[in-house]
Short mmCIF file of C-alpha atoms in Angstrom, two decimals:
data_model
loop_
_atom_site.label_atom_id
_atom_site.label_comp_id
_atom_site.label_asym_id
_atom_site.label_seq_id
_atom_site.Cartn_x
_atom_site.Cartn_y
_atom_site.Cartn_z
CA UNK C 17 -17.97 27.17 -26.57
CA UNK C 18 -19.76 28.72 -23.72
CA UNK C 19 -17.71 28.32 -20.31
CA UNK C 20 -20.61 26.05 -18.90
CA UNK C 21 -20.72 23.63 -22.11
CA UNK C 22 -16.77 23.50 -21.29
CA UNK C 23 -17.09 22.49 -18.09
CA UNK C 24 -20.01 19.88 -18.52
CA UNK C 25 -18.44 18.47 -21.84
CA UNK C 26 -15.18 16.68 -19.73
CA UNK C 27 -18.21 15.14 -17.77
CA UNK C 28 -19.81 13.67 -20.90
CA UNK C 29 -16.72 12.52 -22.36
CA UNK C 30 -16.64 10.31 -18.97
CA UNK C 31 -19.74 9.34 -18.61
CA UNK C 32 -19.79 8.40 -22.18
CA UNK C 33 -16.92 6.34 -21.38
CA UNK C 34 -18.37 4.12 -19.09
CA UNK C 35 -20.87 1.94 -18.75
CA UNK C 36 -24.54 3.96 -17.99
CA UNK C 37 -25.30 2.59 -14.57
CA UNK C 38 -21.75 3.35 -13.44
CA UNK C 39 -22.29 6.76 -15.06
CA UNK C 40 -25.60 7.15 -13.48
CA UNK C 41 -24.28 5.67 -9.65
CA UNK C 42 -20.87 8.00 -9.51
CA UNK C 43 -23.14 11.14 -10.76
CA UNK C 44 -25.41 10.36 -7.70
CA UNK C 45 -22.41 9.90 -5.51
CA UNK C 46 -21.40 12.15 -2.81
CA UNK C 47 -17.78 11.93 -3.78
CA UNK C 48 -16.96 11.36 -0.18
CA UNK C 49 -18.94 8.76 0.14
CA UNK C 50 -17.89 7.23 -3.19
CA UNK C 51 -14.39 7.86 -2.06
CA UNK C 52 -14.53 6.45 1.68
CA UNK C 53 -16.86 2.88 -0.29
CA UNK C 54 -14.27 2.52 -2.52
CA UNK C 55 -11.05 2.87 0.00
CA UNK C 56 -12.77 0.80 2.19
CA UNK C 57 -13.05 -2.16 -0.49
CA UNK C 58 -9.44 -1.71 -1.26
CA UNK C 59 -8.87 -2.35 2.54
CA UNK C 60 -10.78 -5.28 2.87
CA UNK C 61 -8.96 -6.87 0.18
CA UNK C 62 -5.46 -6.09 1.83
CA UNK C 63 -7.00 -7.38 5.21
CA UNK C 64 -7.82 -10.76 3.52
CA UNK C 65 -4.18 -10.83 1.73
CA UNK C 66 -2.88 -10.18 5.36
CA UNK C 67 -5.02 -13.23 7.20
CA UNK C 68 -3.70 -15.37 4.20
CA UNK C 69 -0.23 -14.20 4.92
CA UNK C 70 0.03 -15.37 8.58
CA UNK C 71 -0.84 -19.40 6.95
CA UNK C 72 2.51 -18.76 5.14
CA UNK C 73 4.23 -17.76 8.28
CA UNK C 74 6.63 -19.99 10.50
CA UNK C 75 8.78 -21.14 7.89
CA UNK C 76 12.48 -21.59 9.02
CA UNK C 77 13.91 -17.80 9.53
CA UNK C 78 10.72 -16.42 9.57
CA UNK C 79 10.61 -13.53 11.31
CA UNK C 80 7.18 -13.88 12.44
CA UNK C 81 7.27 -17.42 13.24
CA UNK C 82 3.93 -19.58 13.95
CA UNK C 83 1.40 -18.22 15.28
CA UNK C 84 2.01 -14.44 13.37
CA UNK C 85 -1.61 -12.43 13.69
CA UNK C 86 -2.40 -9.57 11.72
CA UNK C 87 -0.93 -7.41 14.95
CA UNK C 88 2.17 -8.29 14.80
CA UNK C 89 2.19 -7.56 11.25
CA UNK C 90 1.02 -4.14 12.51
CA UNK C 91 4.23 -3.95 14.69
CA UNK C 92 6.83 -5.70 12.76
CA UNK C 93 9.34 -4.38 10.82
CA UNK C 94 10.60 -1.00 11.38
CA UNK C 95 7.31 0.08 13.70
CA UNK C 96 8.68 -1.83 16.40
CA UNK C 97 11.63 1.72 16.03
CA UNK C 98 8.42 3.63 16.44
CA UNK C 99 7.54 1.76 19.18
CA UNK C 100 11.30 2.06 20.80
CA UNK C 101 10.95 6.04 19.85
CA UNK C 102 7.66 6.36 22.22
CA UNK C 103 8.89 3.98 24.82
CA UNK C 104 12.33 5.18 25.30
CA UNK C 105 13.02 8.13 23.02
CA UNK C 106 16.20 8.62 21.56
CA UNK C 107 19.98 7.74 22.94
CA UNK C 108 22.17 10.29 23.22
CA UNK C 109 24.95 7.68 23.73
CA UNK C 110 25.05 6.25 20.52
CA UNK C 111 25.60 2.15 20.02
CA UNK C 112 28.88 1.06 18.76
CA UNK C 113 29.79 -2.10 17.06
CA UNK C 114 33.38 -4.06 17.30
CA UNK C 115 34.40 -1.93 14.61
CA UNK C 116 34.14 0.99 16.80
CA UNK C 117 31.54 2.80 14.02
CA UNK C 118 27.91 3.45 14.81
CA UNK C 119 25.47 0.48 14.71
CA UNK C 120 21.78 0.75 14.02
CA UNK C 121 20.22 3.22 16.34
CA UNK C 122 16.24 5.28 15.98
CA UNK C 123 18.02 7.87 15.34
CA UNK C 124 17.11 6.84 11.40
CA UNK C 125 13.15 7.21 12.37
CA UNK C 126 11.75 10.94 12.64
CA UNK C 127 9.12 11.69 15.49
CA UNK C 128 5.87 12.81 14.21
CA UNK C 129 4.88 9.57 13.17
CA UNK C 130 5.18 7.65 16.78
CA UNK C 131 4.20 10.57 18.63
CA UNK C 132 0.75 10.77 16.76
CA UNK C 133 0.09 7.43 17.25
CA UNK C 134 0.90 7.24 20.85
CA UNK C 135 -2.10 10.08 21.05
CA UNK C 136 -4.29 7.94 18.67
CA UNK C 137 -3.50 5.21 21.40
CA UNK C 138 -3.95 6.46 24.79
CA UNK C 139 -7.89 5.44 24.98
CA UNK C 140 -6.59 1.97 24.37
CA UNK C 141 -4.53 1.66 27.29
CA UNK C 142 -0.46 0.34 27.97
CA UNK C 143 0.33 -1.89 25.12
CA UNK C 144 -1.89 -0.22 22.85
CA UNK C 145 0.40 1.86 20.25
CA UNK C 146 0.14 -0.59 17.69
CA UNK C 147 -3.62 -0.06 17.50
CA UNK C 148 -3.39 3.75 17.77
CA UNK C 149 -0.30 3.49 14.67
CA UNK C 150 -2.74 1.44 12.81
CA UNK C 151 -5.32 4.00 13.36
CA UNK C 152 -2.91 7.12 11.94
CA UNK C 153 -1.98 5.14 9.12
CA UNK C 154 -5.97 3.79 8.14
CA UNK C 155 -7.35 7.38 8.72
CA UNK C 156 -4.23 9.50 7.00
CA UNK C 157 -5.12 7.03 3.82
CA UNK C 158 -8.60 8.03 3.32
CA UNK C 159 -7.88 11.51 3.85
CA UNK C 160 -4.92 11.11 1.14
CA UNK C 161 -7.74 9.38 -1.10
CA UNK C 162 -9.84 12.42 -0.61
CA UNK C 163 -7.43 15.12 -1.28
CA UNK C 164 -5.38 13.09 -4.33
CA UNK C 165 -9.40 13.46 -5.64
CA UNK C 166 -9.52 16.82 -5.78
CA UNK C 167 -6.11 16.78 -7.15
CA UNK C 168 -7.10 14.70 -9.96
CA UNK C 169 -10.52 16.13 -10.43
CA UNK C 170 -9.23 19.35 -11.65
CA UNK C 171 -6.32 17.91 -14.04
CA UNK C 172 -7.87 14.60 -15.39
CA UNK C 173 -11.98 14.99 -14.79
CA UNK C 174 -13.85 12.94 -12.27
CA UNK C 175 -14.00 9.70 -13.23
CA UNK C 176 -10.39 9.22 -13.73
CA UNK C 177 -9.79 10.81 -10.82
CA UNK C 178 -12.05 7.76 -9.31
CA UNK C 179 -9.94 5.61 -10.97
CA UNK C 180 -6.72 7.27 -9.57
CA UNK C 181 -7.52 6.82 -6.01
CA UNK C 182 -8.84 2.87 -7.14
CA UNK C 183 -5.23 2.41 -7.98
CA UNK C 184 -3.59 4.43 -5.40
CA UNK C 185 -5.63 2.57 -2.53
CA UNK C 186 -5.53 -0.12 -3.98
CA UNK C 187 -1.89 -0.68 -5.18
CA UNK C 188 1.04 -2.79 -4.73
CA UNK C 189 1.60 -1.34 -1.33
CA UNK C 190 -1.90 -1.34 -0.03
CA UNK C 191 -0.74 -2.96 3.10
CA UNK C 192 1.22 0.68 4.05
CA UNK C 193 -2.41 1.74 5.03
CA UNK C 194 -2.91 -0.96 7.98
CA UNK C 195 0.35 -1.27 9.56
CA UNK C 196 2.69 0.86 11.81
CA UNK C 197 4.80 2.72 8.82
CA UNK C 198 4.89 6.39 8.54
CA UNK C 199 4.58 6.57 4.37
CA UNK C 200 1.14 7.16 4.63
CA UNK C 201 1.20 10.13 6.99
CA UNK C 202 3.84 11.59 5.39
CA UNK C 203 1.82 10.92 1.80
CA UNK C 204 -0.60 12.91 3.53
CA UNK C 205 1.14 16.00 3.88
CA UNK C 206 2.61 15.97 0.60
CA UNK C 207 -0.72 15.69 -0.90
CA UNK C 208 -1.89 19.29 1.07
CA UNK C 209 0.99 20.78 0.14
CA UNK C 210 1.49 19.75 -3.51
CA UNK C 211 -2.73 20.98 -3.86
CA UNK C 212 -2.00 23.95 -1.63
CA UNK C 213 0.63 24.85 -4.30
CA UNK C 214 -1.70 24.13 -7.28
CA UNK C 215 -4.20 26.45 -5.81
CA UNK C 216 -1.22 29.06 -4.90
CA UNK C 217 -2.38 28.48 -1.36
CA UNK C 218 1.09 29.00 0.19
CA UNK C 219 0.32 29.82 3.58
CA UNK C 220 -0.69 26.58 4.36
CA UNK C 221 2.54 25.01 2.78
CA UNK C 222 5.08 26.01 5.77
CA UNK C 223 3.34 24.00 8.40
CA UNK C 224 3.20 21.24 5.92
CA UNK C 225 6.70 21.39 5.01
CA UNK C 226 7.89 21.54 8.66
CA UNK C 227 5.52 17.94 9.23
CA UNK C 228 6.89 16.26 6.30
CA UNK C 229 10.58 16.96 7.41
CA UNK C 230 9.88 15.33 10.63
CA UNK C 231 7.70 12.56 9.30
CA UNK C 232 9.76 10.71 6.74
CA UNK C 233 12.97 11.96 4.89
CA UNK C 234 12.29 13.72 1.38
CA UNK C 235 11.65 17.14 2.31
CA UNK C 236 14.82 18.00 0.32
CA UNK C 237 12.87 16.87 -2.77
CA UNK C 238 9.97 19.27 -2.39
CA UNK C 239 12.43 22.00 -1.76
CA UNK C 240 13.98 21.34 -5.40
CA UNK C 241 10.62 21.27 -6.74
CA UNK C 242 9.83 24.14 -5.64
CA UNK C 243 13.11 25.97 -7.28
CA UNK C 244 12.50 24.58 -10.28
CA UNK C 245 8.52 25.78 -9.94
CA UNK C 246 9.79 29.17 -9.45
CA UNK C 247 11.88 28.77 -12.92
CA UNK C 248 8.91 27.39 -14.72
CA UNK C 249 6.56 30.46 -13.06
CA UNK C 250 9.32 32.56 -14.56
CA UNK C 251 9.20 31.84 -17.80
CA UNK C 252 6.03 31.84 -18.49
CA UNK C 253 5.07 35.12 -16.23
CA UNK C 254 3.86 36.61 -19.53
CA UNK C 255 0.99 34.11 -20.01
CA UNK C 256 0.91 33.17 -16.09
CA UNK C 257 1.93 36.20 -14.29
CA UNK C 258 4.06 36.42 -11.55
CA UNK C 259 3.79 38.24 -8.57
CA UNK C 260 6.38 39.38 -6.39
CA UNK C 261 4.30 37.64 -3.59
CA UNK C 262 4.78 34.79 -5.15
CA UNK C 263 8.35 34.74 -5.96
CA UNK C 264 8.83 35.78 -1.65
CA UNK C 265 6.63 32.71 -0.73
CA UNK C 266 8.73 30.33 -3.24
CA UNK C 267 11.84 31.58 -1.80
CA UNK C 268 10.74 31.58 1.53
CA UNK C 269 9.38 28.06 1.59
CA UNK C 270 12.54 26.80 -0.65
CA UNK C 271 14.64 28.47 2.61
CA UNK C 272 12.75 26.46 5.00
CA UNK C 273 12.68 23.00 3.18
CA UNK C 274 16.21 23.38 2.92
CA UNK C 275 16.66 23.71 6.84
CA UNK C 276 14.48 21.32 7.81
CA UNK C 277 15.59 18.52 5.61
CA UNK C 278 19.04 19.16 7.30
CA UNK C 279 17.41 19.99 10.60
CA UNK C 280 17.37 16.58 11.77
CA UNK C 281 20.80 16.39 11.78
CA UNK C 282 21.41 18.79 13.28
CA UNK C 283 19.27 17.79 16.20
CA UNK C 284 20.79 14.14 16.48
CA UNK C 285 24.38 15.99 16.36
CA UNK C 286 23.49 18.63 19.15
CA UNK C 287 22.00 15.50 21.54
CA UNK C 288 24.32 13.17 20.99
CA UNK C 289 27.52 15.15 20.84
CA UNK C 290 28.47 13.64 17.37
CA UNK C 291 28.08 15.49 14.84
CA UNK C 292 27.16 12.97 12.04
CA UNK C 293 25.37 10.65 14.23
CA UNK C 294 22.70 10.45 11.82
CA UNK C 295 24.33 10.07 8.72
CA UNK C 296 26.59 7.49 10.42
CA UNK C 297 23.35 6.17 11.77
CA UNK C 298 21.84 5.62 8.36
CA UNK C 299 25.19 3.91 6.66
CA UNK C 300 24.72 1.28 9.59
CA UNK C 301 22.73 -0.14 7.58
CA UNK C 302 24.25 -0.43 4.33
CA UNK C 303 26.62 -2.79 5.57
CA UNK C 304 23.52 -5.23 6.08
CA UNK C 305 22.90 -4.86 2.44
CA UNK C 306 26.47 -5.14 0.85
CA UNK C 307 30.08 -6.34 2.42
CA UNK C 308 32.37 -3.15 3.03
CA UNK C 309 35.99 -2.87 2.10
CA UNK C 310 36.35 -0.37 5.45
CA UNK C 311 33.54 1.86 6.74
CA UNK C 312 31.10 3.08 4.54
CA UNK C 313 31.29 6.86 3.58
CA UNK C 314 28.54 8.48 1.86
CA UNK C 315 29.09 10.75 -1.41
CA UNK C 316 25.99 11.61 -3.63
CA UNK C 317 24.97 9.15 -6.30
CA UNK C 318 27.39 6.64 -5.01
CA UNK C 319 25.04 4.15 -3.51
CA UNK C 320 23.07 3.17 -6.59
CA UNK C 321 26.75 3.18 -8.31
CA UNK C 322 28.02 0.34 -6.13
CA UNK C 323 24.74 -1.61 -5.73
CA UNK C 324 23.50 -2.08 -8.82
CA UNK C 325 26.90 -3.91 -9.81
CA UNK C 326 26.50 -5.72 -7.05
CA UNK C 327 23.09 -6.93 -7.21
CA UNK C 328 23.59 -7.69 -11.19
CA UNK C 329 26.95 -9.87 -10.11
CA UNK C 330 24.69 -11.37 -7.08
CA UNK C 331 22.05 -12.87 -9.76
CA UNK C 332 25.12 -14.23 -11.84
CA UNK C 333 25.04 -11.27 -14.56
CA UNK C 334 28.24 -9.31 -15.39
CA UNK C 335 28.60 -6.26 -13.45
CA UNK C 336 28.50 -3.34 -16.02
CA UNK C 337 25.04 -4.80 -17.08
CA UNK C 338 23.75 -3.51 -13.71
CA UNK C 339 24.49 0.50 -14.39
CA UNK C 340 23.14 0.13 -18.14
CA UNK C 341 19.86 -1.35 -16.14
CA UNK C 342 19.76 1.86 -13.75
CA UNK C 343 20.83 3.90 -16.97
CA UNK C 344 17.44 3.16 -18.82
CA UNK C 345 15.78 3.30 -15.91
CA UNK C 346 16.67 6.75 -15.39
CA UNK C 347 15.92 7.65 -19.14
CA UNK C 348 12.47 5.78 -19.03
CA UNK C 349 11.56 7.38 -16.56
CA UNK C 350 12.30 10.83 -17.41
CA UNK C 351 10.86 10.40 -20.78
CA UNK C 352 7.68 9.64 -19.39
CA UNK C 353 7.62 12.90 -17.18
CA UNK C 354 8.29 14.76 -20.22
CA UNK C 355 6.56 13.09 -22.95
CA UNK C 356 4.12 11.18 -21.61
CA UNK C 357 0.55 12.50 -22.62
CA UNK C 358 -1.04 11.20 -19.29
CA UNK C 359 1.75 12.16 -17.24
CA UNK C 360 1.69 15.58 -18.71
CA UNK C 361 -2.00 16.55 -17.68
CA UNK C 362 -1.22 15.94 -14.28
CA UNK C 363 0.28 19.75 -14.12
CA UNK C 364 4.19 21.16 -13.81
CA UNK C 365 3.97 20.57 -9.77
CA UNK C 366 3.43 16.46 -10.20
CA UNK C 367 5.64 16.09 -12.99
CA UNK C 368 8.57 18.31 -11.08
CA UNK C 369 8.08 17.19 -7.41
CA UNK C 370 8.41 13.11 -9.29
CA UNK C 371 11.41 14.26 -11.31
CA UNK C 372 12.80 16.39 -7.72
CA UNK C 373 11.99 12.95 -5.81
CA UNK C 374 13.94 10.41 -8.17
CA UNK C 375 16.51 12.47 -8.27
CA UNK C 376 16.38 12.58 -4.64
CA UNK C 377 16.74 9.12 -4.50
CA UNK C 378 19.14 8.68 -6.65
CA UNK C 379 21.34 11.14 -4.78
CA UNK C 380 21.30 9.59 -1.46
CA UNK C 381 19.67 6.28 -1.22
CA UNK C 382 21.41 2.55 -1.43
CA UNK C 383 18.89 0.01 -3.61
CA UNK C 384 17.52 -2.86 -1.95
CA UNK C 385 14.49 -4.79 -0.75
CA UNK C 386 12.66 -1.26 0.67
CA UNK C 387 13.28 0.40 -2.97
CA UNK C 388 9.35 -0.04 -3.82
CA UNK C 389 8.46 1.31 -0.47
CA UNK C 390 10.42 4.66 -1.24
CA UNK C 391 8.57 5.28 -4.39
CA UNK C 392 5.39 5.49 -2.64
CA UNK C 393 5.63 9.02 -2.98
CA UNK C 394 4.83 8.98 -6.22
CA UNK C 395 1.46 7.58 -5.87
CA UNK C 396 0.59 11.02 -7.92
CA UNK C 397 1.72 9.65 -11.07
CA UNK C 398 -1.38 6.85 -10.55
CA UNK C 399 -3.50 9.69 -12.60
CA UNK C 400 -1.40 9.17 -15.85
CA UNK C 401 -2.76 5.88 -15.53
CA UNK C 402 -5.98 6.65 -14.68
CA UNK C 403 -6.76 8.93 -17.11
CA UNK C 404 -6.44 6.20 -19.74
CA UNK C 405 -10.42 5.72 -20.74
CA UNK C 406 -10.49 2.20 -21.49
CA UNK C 407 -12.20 -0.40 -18.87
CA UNK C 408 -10.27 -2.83 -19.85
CA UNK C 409 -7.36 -1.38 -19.75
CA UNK C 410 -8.53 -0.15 -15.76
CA UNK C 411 -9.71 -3.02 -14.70
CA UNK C 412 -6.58 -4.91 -16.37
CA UNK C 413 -4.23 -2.57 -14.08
CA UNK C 414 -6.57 -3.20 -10.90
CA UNK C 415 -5.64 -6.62 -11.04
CA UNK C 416 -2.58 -6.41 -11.26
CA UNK C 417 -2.31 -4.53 -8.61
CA UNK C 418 -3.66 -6.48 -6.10
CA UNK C 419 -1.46 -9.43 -7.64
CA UNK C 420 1.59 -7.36 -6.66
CA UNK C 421 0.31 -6.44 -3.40
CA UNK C 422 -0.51 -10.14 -3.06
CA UNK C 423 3.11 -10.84 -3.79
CA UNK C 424 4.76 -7.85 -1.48
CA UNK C 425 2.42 -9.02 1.53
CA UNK C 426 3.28 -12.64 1.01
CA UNK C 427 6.76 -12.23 0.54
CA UNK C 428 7.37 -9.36 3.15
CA UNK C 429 5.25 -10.67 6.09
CA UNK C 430 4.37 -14.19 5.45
CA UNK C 431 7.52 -15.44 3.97
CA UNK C 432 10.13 -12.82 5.69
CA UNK C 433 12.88 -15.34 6.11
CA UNK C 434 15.46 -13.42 3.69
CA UNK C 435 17.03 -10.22 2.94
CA UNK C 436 15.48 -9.17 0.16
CA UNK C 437 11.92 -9.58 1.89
CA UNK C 438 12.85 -6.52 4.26
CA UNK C 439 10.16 -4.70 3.45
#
């Protein structure tokens, strides 16, 4: 087969796997334009969920109260830390409960998030941060939509790359895109680096690296993936060679995602004269989540160790029954990565930076109600769904979707009267 019949024949395989006037309209489509109609549609729909959720509001411990709006969904939750950050920056006398241990402090939100915003806001004036936040947030998703595209394009063919960013925009945590969280920002960067390193573009990736480490926490994760990219590369330098280049970049941007995943810490220890402030920072609020025998004291794995016994005896279910539910959750999960056919065309850097991420996660976070939230980045994995050709199947998924972000938005905003609707 000629290189131009094996191109065009992914193309037919689509088309002939949809209906002809959706064939015809997305072959006519600028994909920008098809891309920007499409997130646009899925934002609608969360704006509608939203309105409904402020007519659940103002039950008793609502957060939100009577009268919530749409804006102070926008500001509610942890964006009002973002707000603090812009307002008054951070302390460098650090709060202290009765205990005499660190209490809940900003020192647990990185900067690039509220300091973009605030620029986003200045043409709106004092008081306007949540509008310029909402702004960052709307405009990094469409860019993410565009970029997770061209991702997918290349790996899965066009239209199930459409179908990818249907489900991605329009998923369980559609609302991320409209209010005053930094996911979607960070999302963003990941995206341009994870398709600057599928196009061995590593130049752009230190920049990138440096904005995710100061946007959300996870850098760490990228660094792995980026070992283990170097060991894949490796062995297969006779089919894919490898050039010394190369292997400097991989080192040289595994160096640097090292140091600035820790580089945070370092700066809240060097301005506030403790040296752990922000890991001490961070266990304030596991004792929210779970009673302490003592102060908390953070060792890897050891949070999802203790809580899932905890939230299994919490529902009425013998302990032990929670770590066989993380244990199949762990080996579900990495079966898929490396057995799953759809999972499998999305490339090595997807399927390591997801397995780099979980284990992330695993490593150093505590379970609870914002679990969901920190699997957002790996909206990637969205192309092993849509790659599956069926409608039905698609449009079976779709709905679901928006049922769960129904759910979330209800629960999270409207309801909010609980712990375990923290989003």
């Amino acid at each position: 087969m000629s290189e131009l019949a094996a191109v065009a024949a992914p193309r037919r395989r689509n088309a002939a796997a949809a209906p002809r006037w959706a064939a015809r309209f997305y072959a006519r489509t600028p994909a920008w334009a098809g891309i920007l109609a499409i997130y646009l549609g899925a934002r609608l729909i969360t704006t509608g969920l939203m309105f409904w959720a402020t007519t659940l509001s103002g039950a008793p411990g609502s957060r939100f109260g009577h009268g919530a709006s749409i804006a102070s969904f926008v500001t509610g939750w942890d964006a009002q830390w973002y707000w603090y950050i812009v307002v008054y920056g951070y302390p460098t006398v650090l709060p202290l409960g009765t205990d005499g241990h660190i209490t809940q402090n900003s020192w647990a939100f990185l900067p690039v998030y509220p300091w973009v915003s605030q620029v986003f806001a200045l043409p709106f004036g004092t008081g306007g941060w949540g509008v310029g936040a909402a702004l960052v947030s709307l405009v990094s998703g469409y860019l993410c939509c565009l970029v997770l595209f061209r991702m997918m394009r290349g790996r899965i063919g066009r239209m199930a790359a459409v179908w990818t960013v249907v489900f991605f925009a329009s998923g369980p945590l559609g609302a991320l895109f409209q209010v005053g969280y930094a996911e979607v920002l960070n999302m963003l960067f990941l995206l341009l680096a994870l398709d600057g390193l599928i196009r061995r573009r590593y130049a752009r990736l230190y920049p990138l690296i440096v904005l995710m480490g100061f946007t959300r926490p996870g850098v760490l994760a990228f660094a792995l993936m980026l070992g283990l990219m170097l060991v894949v590369r490796w062995v297969r330098r006779k089919a894919d060679p490898l050039a010394g280049r190369e292997i400097a970049h991989y080192f040289g941007l595994g160096a640097l995602g090292v140091i600035v995943g820790f580089g945070w810490q370092a700066i809240a220890g060097i301005a506030t004269g403790v040296p752990n402030a922000y890991l001490e920072t961070e266990l304030s609020w596991r004792g929210f989540w779970m009673p302490q025998d003592g102060h908390a004291v953070f060792s890897p794995f050891e949070g999802w160790l203790s809580a899932m016994p905890y939230w299994a005896r919490l529902l009425g279910l013998p302990g032990w029954l929670g770590l066989v539910v993380l244990a199949l959750l762990v080996l579900l999960f990495a079966a898929a990565l490396i057995f799953g056919p759809g999972v499998r065309r999305l490339g090595p850097e997807i399927r390591l930076f997801s397995a780099s991420y979980a284990l992330y996660l695993l490593a150093v976070f505590f379970p609870q109600s914002s679990t969901l939230r920190l699997l957002f980045p790996l909206a990637p994995l969205w192309g092993a769904v849509g790659w599956r050709r069926s409608w039905w199947l698609r449009i079976a998924v779709l709905l679901v979707c928006i049922g769960l972000q129904a759910l979330w938005i209800a629960n999270v905003y409207g309801f909010a009267n609980t712990f375990w609707r923290v989003p």
